[in-house]
Amino acid sequence: MQRFVALFESLDRTTKTNAKLEALVAYFRAAEPADAAWAVYFLTGQRLKRLVGTRELREWTAEFSGLPPWLVEDSYEHVGDLAETMALLAPEPGPATDTFALPRLHELVEAKIRPLSGMQDDARKASVFEQWRQLPVTARFLYNKMITGALRVGVSKRLVTRALAQLAGVDPGLTAHRLMGDWQPTPESYRSLLLAEGEGGHDHATPYPFFLASPLEDPPETLGPASQWRAEWKWDGIRAQLIRRSGETILWSRGEERLDGRFPEIEHAAAGLPDGTVIDGEIMAWRGQTPLPFSLLQTRIGRKKPGAKTLENAPAVLIAFDLLEVEGRDLRPRPLRERLELLLDVVEAAGPEVRTSEAVAFDDWNALPELRASSRARGVEGLMLKHVDSSYQVGRRRGDWWKWKVRPYTFDGVLLYAQPGHGRRSGLFTDYTFAVHAGDELVPVAKAYSGLKQAEIDELDRWIRNHTRERFGPVRSVEPMHVFELAFEGIARSKRHKSGIALRFPRIHRWRRDLAVDDADRLADLERLIGD
Amino acid sequence: MNPPNLLLPDAGGLYCPAGDFWIDPLKPVDRAITTHAHADHARSGSGDYHTATDNLPVLATRIGEAAPHHGHDWGRPFDLGDVRVTLFPAGHIFGSSWVRIESDHGTWGVSGDFKRAPDPTCAAFRPAPVDVWLTECTFGLPVYRWPSPAQVVDEILDWWRECRAAGRPAVLFCYALGKAQRLLAELSRHADETVWLHGAMRPLVDAYREAGVEMLPTRLVSEAPKGVKFAGELVLAPPSAAGSTWMRRFPGHSAGFVSGWMRIRGNRRRRGYDRGFVMSDHADWPALLETVSDMGARRVITIHGNGEALAGYLRDQAMAAESWNLRASLGGS
Ligand SMILES: [Zn+2]
Ligand SMILES: [Zn+2]
């Protein structure tokens, strides 16, 4: 793991995207596939499950370093990161176990870390102590992060994708596709990441990268002739991809989480679809002809195996709005109108819980503002505008797909800082700061402290205490992991904020557990709303 | 029962009633013993200064020579009032001392600042037995352990080489007194290039050079011809210059910071330096403990920095230990 340690150090040292990209490319070029596979795994934000709890880590640190527990606590208070505190408290190994003796990254993970999960407490401790005795300080820090399931390296999945695409000499969209879904850190899957275009296939469960609409800030007539555009309601549910291949149904969220088992009625309805079908759509709570509020759908998200009562209270459907694959053929390069025609045919074979929705008819652009204004009454978020000839692209690309939401504006932000609230909420972490992506950084754009339910506040409070990265007085920075949808009333430029923008009345709309950090919005998305 | 205290916190430093002098006072007093020339130990305005002979030129550069300065050789006792004072090298910066005070009520030692790691610019810390040891505690937590200076010098050289290969200026921030000269001396063992200096570094580098400390040749940035971009050159600057308009002279530079605080990742990241190099002129945790034992003290008092942890740790080891806050004495008197 010597190379991985060096990579971590160079990524940690710079805030410049190009320097990070260079370091990543150099690493992937030199690393053995078995190690590089794990590097991809960690760098793209996947994590092992927590194998050692924070209390254990504290106790073991005291025992290992021979320091009294209170001094370990004082040190932690000072450093602000438990994994780092431990790494700093243990003496450096002697020259006999210099960096030359460092284990390979894949050996460490596969032979030393993963087996911890099946071990008795004493054996786990002995195994961890053995690593602590051997690993020098940075390697020990990374090891501690891995066993506590908290290793994050400060690069975005997009940047890792770019580095791998550069090395493979393929379009980043293809690399993004290869990385989708349940990517396994094996040398084989790493090698297939680097194949040339046209080589290699995908696992049958691999989803396509989602194509995301950009917020429309100019009036729609600037898009050109209305006849070239299709309007759809923007549904307020969970964006999902339904895969029917090899006689199996797989449901993916936009955050690349498998939703299998959570929506049995949709899976059941999809069983009629022919093999080699992939549908893009929105999971909605739905009764008869009417969409139900998102809060009802929320009762379904956390349930791995919903009971009869839950199914009855919040029945779900998939609104299919695009077809990405038919008869095993990748349709994404085909124009939207062609994909939609095929979609209508394909969906015939499914049960009623997989359904299409009609386009919103409009003759000219003048008809649209009134339709958009009716969104709230219809239980939708606004309108989608899609060019009828648009291909299905990768990620957020401006030009062919737009979302035209009703006010209030909303965006998806990443929880970055938290501090205790006042009065009734004092003692709980209830004041949050949210950030969006800017280049390769997360830049804070909004503070908000209302909008969550008490149970969510409690859950988040516990999570924050266990995942604090640094402390600045009462403020804690946390690992960027949770995404929230925030609503706000207005936006203006601001010199006082690092982000360069100020939002009016930001508040939390909801916790987007279905989104990963990479899915959060970009600063540029917000900047474009200025002057809207 | 303990005999009465030979020293008390006063005027931001320590007052010795039996000898009627202050050690490292921050406010003007009649008679000061000055351990070394850092601003948190040496202030102008006092009547009389006693310090190590080696420290005289450095101290003069920092506080001027308005009042009489008395130089004392290390290890040679002198009497002040009813006590006998001896200065010993502290290994902190050039001319730095710790102070031993012998009296009828026992022997006390005051550390000023000190370190135990090798430093080519100053005499090594010399331990001597005391009953009570007043120790600085700038890095008084066990997370502070220094890598060997040789290793850190290698890291700095590698970084400088990388900068040179990339055609970027290498701007190294460090304290102007002590650290800058230590770096120039360490680097002179591996390189012979001229290093560029921020103006604030000049008088102190000159003072070291005149005292015979061997260092890399230096030039002032202000003396460089117009249009020079310092590509691949090493520039030393005090931390206060970071983020100032002066930095515009070094387009595309990489910024490093040499300090014990760089041991903590959060400090490195928050301060926004590209590189942090862990080298300190203070004792790390193991050196603080080692020194307590080397001095053979029965009682330890921590001064300077947050000393509660070290005092608590020593009490856990059944030693008499407490923490004194010298700064607090500024408010009262
Ligand atoms: Zn000092
Ligand atoms: Zn000091």
PDB file of N, CA and C in Angstrom, chain B residues 126-174:
ATOM      1  N   ARG B 126      21.716  21.107  28.076  1.00  0.00           N
ATOM      2  CA  ARG B 126      22.565  20.440  29.055  1.00  0.00           C
ATOM      3  C   ARG B 126      21.792  20.270  30.362  1.00  0.00           C
ATOM      4  N   PRO B 127      21.424  19.040  30.737  1.00  0.00           N
ATOM      5  CA  PRO B 127      20.669  18.844  31.975  1.00  0.00           C
ATOM      6  C   PRO B 127      21.552  19.061  33.206  1.00  0.00           C
ATOM      7  N   ALA B 128      20.946  19.429  34.318  1.00  0.00           N
ATOM      8  CA  ALA B 128      21.643  19.528  35.605  1.00  0.00           C
ATOM      9  C   ALA B 128      20.591  19.283  36.677  1.00  0.00           C
ATOM     10  N   PRO B 129      20.978  18.694  37.801  1.00  0.00           N
ATOM     11  CA  PRO B 129      19.967  18.321  38.801  1.00  0.00           C
ATOM     12  C   PRO B 129      19.288  19.539  39.435  1.00  0.00           C
ATOM     13  N   VAL B 130      17.969  19.458  39.578  1.00  0.00           N
ATOM     14  CA  VAL B 130      17.199  20.497  40.277  1.00  0.00           C
ATOM     15  C   VAL B 130      16.159  19.814  41.146  1.00  0.00           C
ATOM     16  N   ASP B 131      15.644  20.555  42.132  1.00  0.00           N
ATOM     17  CA  ASP B 131      14.564  20.016  42.960  1.00  0.00           C
ATOM     18  C   ASP B 131      13.207  20.247  42.304  1.00  0.00           C
ATOM     19  N   VAL B 132      13.073  21.433  41.708  1.00  0.00           N
ATOM     20  CA  VAL B 132      11.804  21.804  41.073  1.00  0.00           C
ATOM     21  C   VAL B 132      12.112  22.191  39.632  1.00  0.00           C
ATOM     22  N   TRP B 133      11.359  21.630  38.698  1.00  0.00           N
ATOM     23  CA  TRP B 133      11.600  21.892  37.267  1.00  0.00           C
ATOM     24  C   TRP B 133      10.386  22.589  36.678  1.00  0.00           C
ATOM     25  N   LEU B 134      10.604  23.845  36.203  1.00  0.00           N
ATOM     26  CA  LEU B 134       9.532  24.566  35.533  1.00  0.00           C
ATOM     27  C   LEU B 134       9.721  24.374  34.036  1.00  0.00           C
ATOM     28  N   THR B 135       8.833  23.611  33.445  1.00  0.00           N
ATOM     29  CA  THR B 135       9.051  23.214  32.054  1.00  0.00           C
ATOM     30  C   THR B 135       8.059  23.874  31.115  1.00  0.00           C
ATOM     31  N   GLU B 136       8.558  24.329  29.974  1.00  0.00           N
ATOM     32  CA  GLU B 136       7.641  24.800  28.937  1.00  0.00           C
ATOM     33  C   GLU B 136       6.796  23.630  28.489  1.00  0.00           C
ATOM     34  N   CYS B 137       5.678  23.893  27.850  1.00  0.00           N
ATOM     35  CA  CYS B 137       4.767  22.817  27.498  1.00  0.00           C
ATOM     36  C   CYS B 137       4.008  23.180  26.223  1.00  0.00           C
ATOM     37  N   THR B 138       4.739  23.781  25.285  1.00  0.00           N
ATOM     38  CA  THR B 138       4.089  24.235  24.049  1.00  0.00           C
ATOM     39  C   THR B 138       3.401  23.076  23.338  1.00  0.00           C
ATOM     40  N   PHE B 139       4.066  21.934  23.295  1.00  0.00           N
ATOM     41  CA  PHE B 139       3.494  20.756  22.624  1.00  0.00           C
ATOM     42  C   PHE B 139       3.245  19.651  23.654  1.00  0.00           C
ATOM     43  N   GLY B 140       2.439  19.996  24.664  1.00  0.00           N
ATOM     44  CA  GLY B 140       2.256  19.105  25.797  1.00  0.00           C
ATOM     45  C   GLY B 140       1.149  18.083  25.635  1.00  0.00           C
ATOM     46  N   LEU B 141       1.112  17.396  24.504  1.00  0.00           N
ATOM     47  CA  LEU B 141       0.196  16.272  24.332  1.00  0.00           C
ATOM     48  C   LEU B 141       0.940  15.145  23.627  1.00  0.00           C
ATOM     49  N   PRO B 142       0.580  13.899  23.956  1.00  0.00           N
ATOM     50  CA  PRO B 142       1.359  12.776  23.400  1.00  0.00           C
ATOM     51  C   PRO B 142       1.229  12.611  21.882  1.00  0.00           C
ATOM     52  N   VAL B 143       0.298  13.351  21.255  1.00  0.00           N
ATOM     53  CA  VAL B 143       0.232  13.261  19.791  1.00  0.00           C
ATOM     54  C   VAL B 143       1.435  13.956  19.147  1.00  0.00           C
ATOM     55  N   TYR B 144       2.137  14.775  19.932  1.00  0.00           N
ATOM     56  CA  TYR B 144       3.291  15.481  19.378  1.00  0.00           C
ATOM     57  C   TYR B 144       4.571  14.686  19.616  1.00  0.00           C
ATOM     58  N   ARG B 145       5.022  14.033  18.559  1.00  0.00           N
ATOM     59  CA  ARG B 145       6.313  13.340  18.534  1.00  0.00           C
ATOM     60  C   ARG B 145       6.959  13.731  17.230  1.00  0.00           C
ATOM     61  N   TRP B 146       8.184  14.179  17.313  1.00  0.00           N
ATOM     62  CA  TRP B 146       8.825  14.667  16.079  1.00  0.00           C
ATOM     63  C   TRP B 146       9.539  13.548  15.333  1.00  0.00           C
ATOM     64  N   PRO B 147       9.409  13.566  14.001  1.00  0.00           N
ATOM     65  CA  PRO B 147      10.291  12.711  13.200  1.00  0.00           C
ATOM     66  C   PRO B 147      11.715  13.250  13.308  1.00  0.00           C
ATOM     67  N   SER B 148      12.698  12.471  12.905  1.00  0.00           N
ATOM     68  CA  SER B 148      14.080  12.946  13.033  1.00  0.00           C
ATOM     69  C   SER B 148      14.282  14.123  12.081  1.00  0.00           C
ATOM     70  N   PRO B 149      15.048  15.155  12.522  1.00  0.00           N
ATOM     71  CA  PRO B 149      15.269  16.320  11.652  1.00  0.00           C
ATOM     72  C   PRO B 149      15.855  15.915  10.303  1.00  0.00           C
ATOM     73  N   ALA B 150      16.720  14.895  10.290  1.00  0.00           N
ATOM     74  CA  ALA B 150      17.327  14.477   9.022  1.00  0.00           C
ATOM     75  C   ALA B 150      16.245  14.058   8.021  1.00  0.00           C
ATOM     76  N   GLN B 151      15.237  13.332   8.529  1.00  0.00           N
ATOM     77  CA  GLN B 151      14.154  12.886   7.649  1.00  0.00           C
ATOM     78  C   GLN B 151      13.364  14.076   7.094  1.00  0.00           C
ATOM     79  N   VAL B 152      13.103  15.053   7.958  1.00  0.00           N
ATOM     80  CA  VAL B 152      12.330  16.214   7.518  1.00  0.00           C
ATOM     81  C   VAL B 152      13.128  17.049   6.520  1.00  0.00           C
ATOM     82  N   VAL B 153      14.447  17.175   6.759  1.00  0.00           N
ATOM     83  CA  VAL B 153      15.285  17.906   5.813  1.00  0.00           C
ATOM     84  C   VAL B 153      15.238  17.216   4.444  1.00  0.00           C
ATOM     85  N   ASP B 154      15.254  15.885   4.442  1.00  0.00           N
ATOM     86  CA  ASP B 154      15.126  15.155   3.176  1.00  0.00           C
ATOM     87  C   ASP B 154      13.801  15.478   2.479  1.00  0.00           C
ATOM     88  N   GLU B 155      12.739  15.530   3.269  1.00  0.00           N
ATOM     89  CA  GLU B 155      11.426  15.852   2.681  1.00  0.00           C
ATOM     90  C   GLU B 155      11.443  17.252   2.066  1.00  0.00           C
ATOM     91  N   ILE B 156      12.072  18.191   2.771  1.00  0.00           N
ATOM     92  CA  ILE B 156      12.128  19.566   2.245  1.00  0.00           C
ATOM     93  C   ILE B 156      12.945  19.603   0.958  1.00  0.00           C
ATOM     94  N   LEU B 157      14.074  18.878   0.956  1.00  0.00           N
ATOM     95  CA  LEU B 157      14.909  18.847  -0.249  1.00  0.00           C
ATOM     96  C   LEU B 157      14.147  18.231  -1.427  1.00  0.00           C
ATOM     97  N   ASP B 158      13.415  17.149  -1.154  1.00  0.00           N
ATOM     98  CA  ASP B 158      12.612  16.523  -2.220  1.00  0.00           C
ATOM     99  C   ASP B 158      11.592  17.502  -2.788  1.00  0.00           C
ATOM    100  N   TRP B 159      10.952  18.201  -1.890  1.00  0.00           N
ATOM    101  CA  TRP B 159       9.931  19.173  -2.310  1.00  0.00           C
ATOM    102  C   TRP B 159      10.554  20.291  -3.146  1.00  0.00           C
ATOM    103  N   TRP B 160      11.704  20.776  -2.693  1.00  0.00           N
ATOM    104  CA  TRP B 160      12.412  21.830  -3.436  1.00  0.00           C
ATOM    105  C   TRP B 160      12.767  21.309  -4.835  1.00  0.00           C
ATOM    106  N   ARG B 161      13.245  20.067  -4.889  1.00  0.00           N
ATOM    107  CA  ARG B 161      13.598  19.456  -6.188  1.00  0.00           C
ATOM    108  C   ARG B 161      12.371  19.362  -7.104  1.00  0.00           C
ATOM    109  N   GLU B 162      11.246  18.918  -6.512  1.00  0.00           N
ATOM    110  CA  GLU B 162      10.012  18.834  -7.316  1.00  0.00           C
ATOM    111  C   GLU B 162       9.637  20.209  -7.860  1.00  0.00           C
ATOM    112  N   CYS B 163       9.749  21.224  -7.007  1.00  0.00           N
ATOM    113  CA  CYS B 163       9.417  22.581  -7.439  1.00  0.00           C
ATOM    114  C   CYS B 163      10.345  23.009  -8.566  1.00  0.00           C
ATOM    115  N   ARG B 164      11.633  22.662  -8.420  1.00  0.00           N
ATOM    116  CA  ARG B 164      12.588  23.057  -9.443  1.00  0.00           C
ATOM    117  C   ARG B 164      12.245  22.374 -10.764  1.00  0.00           C
ATOM    118  N   ALA B 165      11.901  21.084 -10.680  1.00  0.00           N
ATOM    119  CA  ALA B 165      11.563  20.341 -11.901  1.00  0.00           C
ATOM    120  C   ALA B 165      10.334  20.948 -12.569  1.00  0.00           C
ATOM    121  N   ALA B 166       9.403  21.468 -11.734  1.00  0.00           N
ATOM    122  CA  ALA B 166       8.173  22.024 -12.292  1.00  0.00           C
ATOM    123  C   ALA B 166       8.312  23.508 -12.600  1.00  0.00           C
ATOM    124  N   GLY B 167       9.506  24.070 -12.325  1.00  0.00           N
ATOM    125  CA  GLY B 167       9.720  25.496 -12.594  1.00  0.00           C
ATOM    126  C   GLY B 167       8.892  26.416 -11.712  1.00  0.00           C
ATOM    127  N   ARG B 168       8.621  25.973 -10.466  1.00  0.00           N
ATOM    128  CA  ARG B 168       7.819  26.804  -9.561  1.00  0.00           C
ATOM    129  C   ARG B 168       8.682  27.331  -8.433  1.00  0.00           C
ATOM    130  N   PRO B 169       8.396  28.530  -7.942  1.00  0.00           N
ATOM    131  CA  PRO B 169       9.078  28.982  -6.725  1.00  0.00           C
ATOM    132  C   PRO B 169       8.653  28.116  -5.538  1.00  0.00           C
ATOM    133  N   ALA B 170       9.620  27.807  -4.661  1.00  0.00           N
ATOM    134  CA  ALA B 170       9.318  27.049  -3.451  1.00  0.00           C
ATOM    135  C   ALA B 170       9.383  28.017  -2.271  1.00  0.00           C
ATOM    136  N   VAL B 171       8.215  28.433  -1.783  1.00  0.00           N
ATOM    137  CA  VAL B 171       8.191  29.406  -0.691  1.00  0.00           C
ATOM    138  C   VAL B 171       7.988  28.660   0.623  1.00  0.00           C
ATOM    139  N   LEU B 172       8.978  28.790   1.503  1.00  0.00           N
ATOM    140  CA  LEU B 172       8.955  28.050   2.757  1.00  0.00           C
ATOM    141  C   LEU B 172       8.727  29.036   3.900  1.00  0.00           C
ATOM    142  N   PHE B 173       7.576  28.887   4.556  1.00  0.00           N
ATOM    143  CA  PHE B 173       7.281  29.765   5.685  1.00  0.00           C
ATOM    144  C   PHE B 173       7.846  29.173   6.970  1.00  0.00           C
ATOM    145  N   CYS B 174       8.471  30.035   7.783  1.00  0.00           N
ATOM    146  CA  CYS B 174       9.018  29.566   9.055  1.00  0.00           C
ATOM    147  C   CYS B 174       9.269  30.782   9.932  1.00  0.00           C
TER     148      CYS B 174
END
